Amino acid sequence: MRRNHSIRRRLTLAAALMISVALILAGLALATMFSHQLRRMAENELADRAITLMSGLDPNAPLREPAGTIGGDPRYLQPYSGFYWRIRVADRTYRSESLWDATLPLAAAPPRGESRVTTGPGPDGQELIILDQTLLLGPDEVETRVSVAVNRATQVEAQGLFARSLVPFLIVLGLVLVGASVLQVAVGLRPFRQIGSRIDDLNAGRLPRLGQDMPDEVRPLAEAVNRLLDDREARIEKARNRSSDLAHTLKTPLQALFGETGRLRDAGQGKAADAIEEIVEMIQSRIDHELGRERISGKGISNPVVVVRKVAAVLRRTARGSEITIGQEVAPQDIRVDPHDLTEIIGSLAENAMRHARSRVHIWTEADTATLSVCIRDDGAGIPEGQLNTVTRRGVRLLQDPEGTGLGLALAQEIVDANGGTLALENRDDGFCVKVTFAKADDIPLKSAVHRHRP
């Protein structure tokens, strides 16, 4: 099973996880703070009610009616209303009518002059918050214990309402934060997409290097890639030079061997001379092939109009130049292939066409939205169908062309491959056609005009 190595997905998932955890903790913290605030407000309200209740106390006189002692709040008269009080003065005990036949769950009295807030069960299954305090009243300092209680149901209901309002808000906030995180990740990873695009341009020959106009965090990577490309090109150039030096060094002794075959033939040793010539030709063929390969660039932009004109001019000065008609219909569209490579390709293919043509060679271009093809057709006999798939292999010779080295189409195929193009062979009723196709240069559109040249 393939593991997911997407940086974007991992960063997004990590952000979503951290945002979720943070929002959950924030929600719990807000709910706790709200609960504490409600509790504090309830305690303050009980303290105010206790003060109001004590303001009507006279330890030497009968207690006023309950409604009057708590600001006239009628809930202290309703049974089990959730609002209760109890007062004990010396040995006398008074309580609100709302307690009915129940009592407040009071613990031991707090020390004199102090108050205590507790919770406990109340009438009718209620959960109460109880403020209990002990104080001394009057000149005689009569010990008085005042207890005021309220039902926690209102507080619990407020907590639930707050939580129900908070959860949707946190969900929406989480979605907004995750969306912002996705956008942040996309913006942060954009330089990597830029590097990928520039690497594609490097492969296509549109850029020589990645460049330095990148964010500070990505620039070291670009510089490392540039250094790698510099080192690679230096190594390739060094290897090409060594290969070229070796090939040129071997040419002189090979020419000497050809001279020896002549002397052997003069001495009556024709078979030995033929065998040596065959071996020398194979070595010479290999050297020519390597010299052709070392000239392959694989980068650049060229105009087929210019190249075809130059090749045609050279072909007209060859031995068959006066016998063969060379026609041209080439569009002025730049394509992504090195000019020297394109000259090598068209020159090799056109030379083959001149060798096999009866009377005419025609060169033209065909284009679609993304590519341009250079077609070379001769009116010769063509290639046997059985050899179409093998003729581009190095060293393969046509049966009807025993004088060839088998390098022309093979070398053309290698150069086309190095420039990211394709090469196709086709037998037609009017002769044999070779088509090489390359990508168009993006910055130069295909023009409608076609350059025609007729001899």
mmCIF file of N, CA and C in Angstrom, residues 213-324:
data_model
loop_
_atom_site.group_PDB
_atom_site.id
_atom_site.type_symbol
_atom_site.label_atom_id
_atom_site.label_comp_id
_atom_site.label_asym_id
_atom_site.label_seq_id
_atom_site.Cartn_x
_atom_site.Cartn_y
_atom_site.Cartn_z
ATOM 1 N N ASP A 213 15.631 34.383 -8.043
ATOM 2 C CA ASP A 213 14.481 35.172 -7.583
ATOM 3 C C ASP A 213 13.466 34.274 -6.894
ATOM 4 N N MET A 214 13.861 33.751 -5.726
ATOM 5 C CA MET A 214 13.010 32.858 -4.950
ATOM 6 C C MET A 214 13.068 33.257 -3.485
ATOM 7 N N PRO A 215 12.107 32.814 -2.662
ATOM 8 C CA PRO A 215 12.145 33.123 -1.231
ATOM 9 C C PRO A 215 13.423 32.596 -0.581
ATOM 10 N N ASP A 216 13.803 33.227 0.536
ATOM 11 C CA ASP A 216 15.041 32.854 1.222
ATOM 12 C C ASP A 216 15.052 31.386 1.624
ATOM 13 N N GLU A 217 13.883 30.846 2.002
ATOM 14 C CA GLU A 217 13.837 29.462 2.463
ATOM 15 C C GLU A 217 14.061 28.461 1.334
ATOM 16 N N VAL A 218 13.742 28.852 0.112
ATOM 17 C CA VAL A 218 13.841 27.939 -1.031
ATOM 18 C C VAL A 218 15.114 28.180 -1.836
ATOM 19 N N ARG A 219 15.704 29.362 -1.693
ATOM 20 C CA ARG A 219 16.877 29.699 -2.507
ATOM 21 C C ARG A 219 18.030 28.714 -2.321
ATOM 22 N N PRO A 220 18.332 28.222 -1.089
ATOM 23 C CA PRO A 220 19.415 27.227 -0.977
ATOM 24 C C PRO A 220 19.169 25.981 -1.822
ATOM 25 N N LEU A 221 17.908 25.537 -1.910
ATOM 26 C CA LEU A 221 17.600 24.378 -2.748
ATOM 27 C C LEU A 221 17.871 24.686 -4.215
ATOM 28 N N ALA A 222 17.434 25.869 -4.665
ATOM 29 C CA ALA A 222 17.672 26.245 -6.060
ATOM 30 C C ALA A 222 19.166 26.352 -6.345
ATOM 31 N N GLU A 223 19.919 26.926 -5.397
ATOM 32 C CA GLU A 223 21.360 27.046 -5.602
ATOM 33 C C GLU A 223 22.025 25.679 -5.647
ATOM 34 N N ALA A 224 21.544 24.748 -4.814
ATOM 35 C CA ALA A 224 22.107 23.395 -4.835
ATOM 36 C C ALA A 224 21.832 22.709 -6.171
ATOM 37 N N VAL A 225 20.606 22.884 -6.687
ATOM 38 C CA VAL A 225 20.278 22.299 -7.994
ATOM 39 C C VAL A 225 21.133 22.927 -9.092
ATOM 40 N N ASN A 226 21.327 24.249 -9.024
ATOM 41 C CA ASN A 226 22.167 24.913 -10.025
ATOM 42 C C ASN A 226 23.606 24.400 -9.972
ATOM 43 N N ARG A 227 24.128 24.221 -8.751
ATOM 44 C CA ARG A 227 25.492 23.682 -8.631
ATOM 45 C C ARG A 227 25.567 22.264 -9.186
ATOM 46 N N LEU A 228 24.517 21.487 -8.925
ATOM 47 C CA LEU A 228 24.482 20.124 -9.461
ATOM 48 C C LEU A 228 24.465 20.135 -10.985
ATOM 49 N N LEU A 229 23.690 21.052 -11.568
ATOM 50 C CA LEU A 229 23.639 21.150 -13.028
ATOM 51 C C LEU A 229 24.986 21.599 -13.594
ATOM 52 N N ASP A 230 25.627 22.562 -12.912
ATOM 53 C CA ASP A 230 26.948 23.007 -13.370
ATOM 54 C C ASP A 230 27.949 21.856 -13.349
ATOM 55 N N ASP A 231 27.938 21.116 -12.250
ATOM 56 C CA ASP A 231 28.866 19.990 -12.133
ATOM 57 C C ASP A 231 28.565 18.921 -13.178
ATOM 58 N N ARG A 232 27.272 18.660 -13.396
ATOM 59 C CA ARG A 232 26.890 17.647 -14.389
ATOM 60 C C ARG A 232 27.326 18.071 -15.786
ATOM 61 N N GLU A 233 27.095 19.330 -16.133
ATOM 62 C CA GLU A 233 27.494 19.792 -17.457
ATOM 63 C C GLU A 233 29.006 19.749 -17.625
ATOM 64 N N ALA A 234 29.730 20.097 -16.552
ATOM 65 C CA ALA A 234 31.191 20.050 -16.641
ATOM 66 C C ALA A 234 31.675 18.620 -16.854
ATOM 67 N N ARG A 235 31.063 17.676 -16.126
ATOM 68 C CA ARG A 235 31.448 16.272 -16.290
ATOM 69 C C ARG A 235 31.114 15.767 -17.691
ATOM 70 N N ILE A 236 29.921 16.136 -18.176
ATOM 71 C CA ILE A 236 29.527 15.696 -19.520
ATOM 72 C C ILE A 236 30.460 16.283 -20.571
ATOM 73 N N GLU A 237 30.781 17.568 -20.417
ATOM 74 C CA GLU A 237 31.679 18.205 -21.382
ATOM 75 C C GLU A 237 33.059 17.561 -21.349
ATOM 76 N N LYS A 238 33.510 17.234 -20.147
ATOM 77 C CA LYS A 238 34.812 16.577 -20.030
ATOM 78 C C LYS A 238 34.786 15.200 -20.675
ATOM 79 N N ALA A 239 33.692 14.459 -20.443
ATOM 80 C CA ALA A 239 33.574 13.132 -21.060
ATOM 81 C C ALA A 239 33.493 13.237 -22.574
ATOM 82 N N ARG A 240 32.769 14.230 -23.075
ATOM 83 C CA ARG A 240 32.677 14.417 -24.526
ATOM 84 C C ARG A 240 34.044 14.747 -25.122
ATOM 85 N N ASN A 241 34.781 15.589 -24.428
ATOM 86 C CA ASN A 241 36.104 15.936 -24.936
ATOM 87 C C ASN A 241 37.016 14.712 -24.981
ATOM 88 N N ARG A 242 36.954 13.892 -23.924
ATOM 89 C CA ARG A 242 37.771 12.678 -23.930
ATOM 90 C C ARG A 242 37.358 11.740 -25.055
ATOM 91 N N SER A 243 36.029 11.609 -25.249
ATOM 92 C CA SER A 243 35.538 10.751 -26.328
ATOM 93 C C SER A 243 35.969 11.277 -27.685
ATOM 94 N N SER A 244 35.879 12.595 -27.862
ATOM 95 C CA SER A 244 36.280 13.189 -29.137
ATOM 96 C C SER A 244 37.773 13.022 -29.377
ATOM 97 N N ASP A 245 38.560 13.243 -28.314
ATOM 98 C CA ASP A 245 40.011 13.082 -28.465
ATOM 99 C C ASP A 245 40.368 11.647 -28.843
ATOM 100 N N LEU A 246 39.689 10.696 -28.171
ATOM 101 C CA LEU A 246 39.962 9.294 -28.477
ATOM 102 C C LEU A 246 39.575 8.954 -29.907
ATOM 103 N N ALA A 247 38.398 9.455 -30.332
ATOM 104 C CA ALA A 247 37.941 9.153 -31.689
ATOM 105 C C ALA A 247 38.887 9.731 -32.730
ATOM 106 N N HIS A 248 39.312 10.963 -32.523
ATOM 107 C CA HIS A 248 40.225 11.579 -33.486
ATOM 108 C C HIS A 248 41.594 10.906 -33.447
ATOM 109 N N THR A 249 41.999 10.448 -32.268
ATOM 110 C CA THR A 249 43.283 9.745 -32.167
ATOM 111 C C THR A 249 43.265 8.439 -32.948
ATOM 112 N N LEU A 250 42.112 7.770 -32.956
ATOM 113 C CA LEU A 250 42.012 6.485 -33.656
ATOM 114 C C LEU A 250 41.913 6.640 -35.166
ATOM 115 N N LYS A 251 41.521 7.813 -35.638
ATOM 116 C CA LYS A 251 41.336 7.981 -37.079
ATOM 117 C C LYS A 251 42.643 7.775 -37.855
ATOM 118 N N THR A 252 43.757 8.276 -37.322
ATOM 119 C CA THR A 252 45.035 8.162 -38.044
ATOM 120 C C THR A 252 45.475 6.709 -38.222
ATOM 121 N N PRO A 253 45.488 5.897 -37.141
ATOM 122 C CA PRO A 253 45.864 4.491 -37.376
ATOM 123 C C PRO A 253 44.869 3.749 -38.260
ATOM 124 N N LEU A 254 43.603 4.143 -38.237
ATOM 125 C CA LEU A 254 42.636 3.483 -39.112
ATOM 126 C C LEU A 254 42.936 3.795 -40.570
ATOM 127 N N GLN A 255 43.287 5.046 -40.832
ATOM 128 C CA GLN A 255 43.660 5.389 -42.204
ATOM 129 C C GLN A 255 44.906 4.618 -42.628
ATOM 130 N N ALA A 256 45.817 4.415 -41.691
ATOM 131 C CA ALA A 256 47.006 3.621 -42.008
ATOM 132 C C ALA A 256 46.634 2.180 -42.338
ATOM 133 N N LEU A 257 45.664 1.638 -41.597
ATOM 134 C CA LEU A 257 45.210 0.271 -41.885
ATOM 135 C C LEU A 257 44.585 0.186 -43.264
ATOM 136 N N PHE A 258 43.792 1.241 -43.644
ATOM 137 C CA PHE A 258 43.237 1.245 -45.002
ATOM 138 C C PHE A 258 44.363 1.212 -46.045
ATOM 139 N N GLY A 259 45.442 1.935 -45.766
ATOM 140 C CA GLY A 259 46.567 1.907 -46.703
ATOM 141 C C GLY A 259 47.212 0.538 -46.779
ATOM 142 N N GLU A 260 47.287 -0.154 -45.642
ATOM 143 C CA GLU A 260 47.862 -1.495 -45.640
ATOM 144 C C GLU A 260 47.004 -2.471 -46.430
ATOM 145 N N THR A 261 45.685 -2.292 -46.396
ATOM 146 C CA THR A 261 44.828 -3.201 -47.175
ATOM 147 C C THR A 261 45.107 -3.062 -48.660
ATOM 148 N N GLY A 262 45.440 -1.835 -49.099
ATOM 149 C CA GLY A 262 45.783 -1.653 -50.516
ATOM 150 C C GLY A 262 47.040 -2.416 -50.883
ATOM 151 N N ARG A 263 48.045 -2.373 -49.983
ATOM 152 C CA ARG A 263 49.273 -3.095 -50.279
ATOM 153 C C ARG A 263 49.053 -4.601 -50.244
ATOM 154 N N LEU A 264 48.170 -5.047 -49.301
ATOM 155 C CA LEU A 264 47.858 -6.478 -49.267
ATOM 156 C C LEU A 264 47.172 -6.915 -50.550
ATOM 157 N N ARG A 265 46.257 -6.080 -51.044
ATOM 158 C CA ARG A 265 45.548 -6.431 -52.273
ATOM 159 C C ARG A 265 46.518 -6.451 -53.460
ATOM 160 N N ASP A 266 47.451 -5.539 -53.472
ATOM 161 C CA ASP A 266 48.455 -5.530 -54.543
ATOM 162 C C ASP A 266 49.348 -6.760 -54.468
ATOM 163 N N ALA A 267 49.507 -7.279 -53.238
ATOM 164 C CA ALA A 267 50.349 -8.471 -53.065
ATOM 165 C C ALA A 267 49.580 -9.755 -53.312
ATOM 166 N N GLY A 268 48.335 -9.654 -53.753
ATOM 167 C CA GLY A 268 47.554 -10.839 -54.057
ATOM 168 C C GLY A 268 46.809 -11.429 -52.876
ATOM 169 N N GLN A 269 46.718 -10.696 -51.771
ATOM 170 C CA GLN A 269 45.996 -11.187 -50.595
ATOM 171 C C GLN A 269 44.681 -10.411 -50.458
ATOM 172 N N GLY A 270 43.836 -10.567 -51.453
ATOM 173 C CA GLY A 270 42.576 -9.826 -51.492
ATOM 174 C C GLY A 270 41.623 -10.189 -50.370
ATOM 175 N N LYS A 271 41.517 -11.491 -50.020
ATOM 176 C CA LYS A 271 40.591 -11.895 -48.958
ATOM 177 C C LYS A 271 40.996 -11.287 -47.620
ATOM 178 N N ALA A 272 42.297 -11.315 -47.335
ATOM 179 C CA ALA A 272 42.764 -10.717 -46.077
ATOM 180 C C ALA A 272 42.501 -9.219 -46.066
ATOM 181 N N ALA A 273 42.718 -8.574 -47.227
ATOM 182 C CA ALA A 273 42.461 -7.137 -47.310
ATOM 183 C C ALA A 273 40.986 -6.828 -47.093
ATOM 184 N N ASP A 274 40.097 -7.644 -47.693
ATOM 185 C CA ASP A 274 38.656 -7.425 -47.509
ATOM 186 C C ASP A 274 38.252 -7.598 -46.051
ATOM 187 N N ALA A 275 38.802 -8.611 -45.385
ATOM 188 C CA ALA A 275 38.464 -8.852 -43.981
ATOM 189 C C ALA A 275 38.902 -7.683 -43.112
ATOM 190 N N ILE A 276 40.126 -7.191 -43.378
ATOM 191 C CA ILE A 276 40.617 -6.055 -42.589
ATOM 192 C C ILE A 276 39.772 -4.817 -42.855
ATOM 193 N N GLU A 277 39.411 -4.577 -44.115
ATOM 194 C CA GLU A 277 38.585 -3.416 -44.450
ATOM 195 C C GLU A 277 37.234 -3.473 -43.752
ATOM 196 N N GLU A 278 36.657 -4.674 -43.693
ATOM 197 C CA GLU A 278 35.349 -4.808 -43.030
ATOM 198 C C GLU A 278 35.453 -4.448 -41.550
ATOM 199 N N ILE A 279 36.531 -4.932 -40.907
ATOM 200 C CA ILE A 279 36.711 -4.627 -39.484
ATOM 201 C C ILE A 279 36.970 -3.137 -39.284
ATOM 202 N N VAL A 280 37.817 -2.562 -40.150
ATOM 203 C CA VAL A 280 38.130 -1.138 -40.036
ATOM 204 C C VAL A 280 36.887 -0.290 -40.267
ATOM 205 N N GLU A 281 36.037 -0.696 -41.228
ATOM 206 C CA GLU A 281 34.804 0.048 -41.483
ATOM 207 C C GLU A 281 33.879 0.018 -40.269
ATOM 208 N N MET A 282 33.825 -1.127 -39.596
ATOM 209 C CA MET A 282 33.001 -1.215 -38.384
ATOM 210 C C MET A 282 33.523 -0.258 -37.312
ATOM 211 N N ILE A 283 34.864 -0.240 -37.153
ATOM 212 C CA ILE A 283 35.439 0.670 -36.158
ATOM 213 C C ILE A 283 35.195 2.120 -36.562
ATOM 214 N N GLN A 284 35.392 2.417 -37.865
ATOM 215 C CA GLN A 284 35.163 3.772 -38.359
ATOM 216 C C GLN A 284 33.712 4.193 -38.171
ATOM 217 N N SER A 285 32.802 3.256 -38.409
ATOM 218 C CA SER A 285 31.378 3.533 -38.224
ATOM 219 C C SER A 285 31.066 3.883 -36.774
ATOM 220 N N ARG A 286 31.686 3.126 -35.855
ATOM 221 C CA ARG A 286 31.471 3.401 -34.436
ATOM 222 C C ARG A 286 32.029 4.771 -34.052
ATOM 223 N N ILE A 287 33.199 5.105 -34.576
ATOM 224 C CA ILE A 287 33.798 6.409 -34.276
ATOM 225 C C ILE A 287 32.920 7.534 -34.807
ATOM 226 N N ASP A 288 32.452 7.399 -36.052
ATOM 227 C CA ASP A 288 31.585 8.432 -36.626
ATOM 228 C C ASP A 288 30.315 8.595 -35.803
ATOM 229 N N HIS A 289 29.797 7.466 -35.329
ATOM 230 C CA HIS A 289 28.587 7.521 -34.505
ATOM 231 C C HIS A 289 28.837 8.293 -33.208
ATOM 232 N N GLU A 290 29.958 8.008 -32.541
ATOM 233 C CA GLU A 290 30.261 8.689 -31.284
ATOM 234 C C GLU A 290 30.531 10.169 -31.510
ATOM 235 N N LEU A 291 31.213 10.491 -32.617
ATOM 236 C CA LEU A 291 31.443 11.901 -32.916
ATOM 237 C C LEU A 291 30.133 12.627 -33.175
ATOM 238 N N GLY A 292 29.188 11.938 -33.793
ATOM 239 C CA GLY A 292 27.875 12.541 -34.004
ATOM 240 C C GLY A 292 27.126 12.727 -32.704
ATOM 241 N N ARG A 293 27.229 11.751 -31.807
ATOM 242 C CA ARG A 293 26.522 11.846 -30.523
ATOM 243 C C ARG A 293 27.060 12.974 -29.658
ATOM 244 N N GLU A 294 28.387 13.198 -29.708
ATOM 245 C CA GLU A 294 28.954 14.226 -28.834
ATOM 246 C C GLU A 294 28.534 15.619 -29.254
ATOM 247 N N ARG A 295 28.043 15.760 -30.479
ATOM 248 C CA ARG A 295 27.585 17.071 -30.935
ATOM 249 C C ARG A 295 26.136 17.343 -30.533
ATOM 250 N N ILE A 296 25.458 16.346 -29.976
ATOM 251 C CA ILE A 296 24.059 16.521 -29.591
ATOM 252 C C ILE A 296 23.973 17.454 -28.392
ATOM 253 N N SER A 297 23.156 18.491 -28.492
ATOM 254 C CA SER A 297 22.990 19.446 -27.392
ATOM 255 C C SER A 297 21.741 19.146 -26.578
ATOM 256 N N GLY A 298 20.611 18.972 -27.270
ATOM 257 C CA GLY A 298 19.364 18.685 -26.565
ATOM 258 C C GLY A 298 18.707 19.907 -25.968
ATOM 259 N N LYS A 299 19.209 21.118 -26.272
ATOM 260 C CA LYS A 299 18.626 22.337 -25.719
ATOM 261 C C LYS A 299 18.593 23.408 -26.800
ATOM 262 N N GLY A 300 17.720 24.375 -26.638
ATOM 263 C CA GLY A 300 17.698 25.521 -27.531
ATOM 264 C C GLY A 300 16.416 25.630 -28.323
ATOM 265 N N ILE A 301 16.336 26.694 -29.108
ATOM 266 C CA ILE A 301 15.181 26.980 -29.958
ATOM 267 C C ILE A 301 15.706 27.290 -31.355
ATOM 268 N N SER A 302 15.043 26.770 -32.352
ATOM 269 C CA SER A 302 15.506 26.993 -33.727
ATOM 270 C C SER A 302 14.325 27.248 -34.643
ATOM 271 N N ASN A 303 14.634 27.853 -35.796
ATOM 272 C CA ASN A 303 13.632 28.139 -36.820
ATOM 273 C C ASN A 303 13.858 27.189 -37.989
ATOM 274 N N PRO A 304 12.931 26.287 -38.277
ATOM 275 C CA PRO A 304 13.137 25.308 -39.353
ATOM 276 C C PRO A 304 13.286 25.949 -40.724
ATOM 277 N N VAL A 305 12.732 27.157 -40.919
ATOM 278 C CA VAL A 305 12.864 27.822 -42.221
ATOM 279 C C VAL A 305 14.336 28.050 -42.547
ATOM 280 N N VAL A 306 15.072 28.585 -41.568
ATOM 281 C CA VAL A 306 16.492 28.881 -41.775
ATOM 282 C C VAL A 306 17.279 27.601 -42.010
ATOM 283 N N VAL A 307 16.992 26.579 -41.195
ATOM 284 C CA VAL A 307 17.737 25.323 -41.297
ATOM 285 C C VAL A 307 17.479 24.643 -42.633
ATOM 286 N N VAL A 308 16.216 24.566 -43.045
ATOM 287 C CA VAL A 308 15.880 23.891 -44.301
ATOM 288 C C VAL A 308 16.518 24.615 -45.483
ATOM 289 N N ARG A 309 16.524 25.927 -45.455
ATOM 290 C CA ARG A 309 17.158 26.678 -46.552
ATOM 291 C C ARG A 309 18.647 26.348 -46.653
ATOM 292 N N LYS A 310 19.326 26.315 -45.507
ATOM 293 C CA LYS A 310 20.758 26.011 -45.525
ATOM 294 C C LYS A 310 21.014 24.594 -46.033
ATOM 295 N N VAL A 311 20.231 23.635 -45.544
ATOM 296 C CA VAL A 311 20.418 22.244 -45.965
ATOM 297 C C VAL A 311 20.149 22.099 -47.456
ATOM 298 N N ALA A 312 19.069 22.727 -47.933
ATOM 299 C CA ALA A 312 18.735 22.628 -49.358
ATOM 300 C C ALA A 312 19.835 23.237 -50.223
ATOM 301 N N ALA A 313 20.405 24.344 -49.759
ATOM 302 C CA ALA A 313 21.481 24.974 -50.529
ATOM 303 C C ALA A 313 22.692 24.059 -50.634
ATOM 304 N N VAL A 314 22.998 23.357 -49.541
ATOM 305 C CA VAL A 314 24.126 22.426 -49.570
ATOM 306 C C VAL A 314 23.829 21.245 -50.480
ATOM 307 N N LEU A 315 22.607 20.707 -50.407
ATOM 308 C CA LEU A 315 22.251 19.537 -51.217
ATOM 309 C C LEU A 315 22.298 19.849 -52.706
ATOM 310 N N ARG A 316 21.978 21.064 -53.079
ATOM 311 C CA ARG A 316 22.000 21.407 -54.506
ATOM 312 C C ARG A 316 23.427 21.441 -55.067
ATOM 313 N N ARG A 317 24.407 21.504 -54.168
ATOM 314 C CA ARG A 317 25.788 21.510 -54.638
ATOM 315 C C ARG A 317 26.423 20.127 -54.611
ATOM 316 N N THR A 318 25.614 19.092 -54.259
ATOM 317 C CA THR A 318 26.132 17.731 -54.255
ATOM 318 C C THR A 318 26.100 17.141 -55.656
ATOM 319 N N ALA A 319 26.569 15.887 -55.761
ATOM 320 C CA ALA A 319 26.660 15.241 -57.070
ATOM 321 C C ALA A 319 25.298 15.110 -57.738
ATOM 322 N N ARG A 320 24.243 14.843 -56.939
ATOM 323 C CA ARG A 320 22.909 14.666 -57.517
ATOM 324 C C ARG A 320 22.079 15.939 -57.435
ATOM 325 N N GLY A 321 22.681 17.032 -57.023
ATOM 326 C CA GLY A 321 21.936 18.269 -56.857
ATOM 327 C C GLY A 321 21.295 18.774 -58.121
ATOM 328 N N SER A 322 21.913 18.526 -59.255
ATOM 329 C CA SER A 322 21.335 18.978 -60.523
ATOM 330 C C SER A 322 20.279 18.023 -61.059
ATOM 331 N N GLU A 323 20.220 16.811 -60.512
ATOM 332 C CA GLU A 323 19.269 15.810 -60.997
ATOM 333 C C GLU A 323 17.962 15.817 -60.199
ATOM 334 N N ILE A 324 18.025 16.218 -58.935
ATOM 335 C CA ILE A 324 16.881 16.110 -58.022
ATOM 336 C C ILE A 324 16.281 17.496 -57.786
#
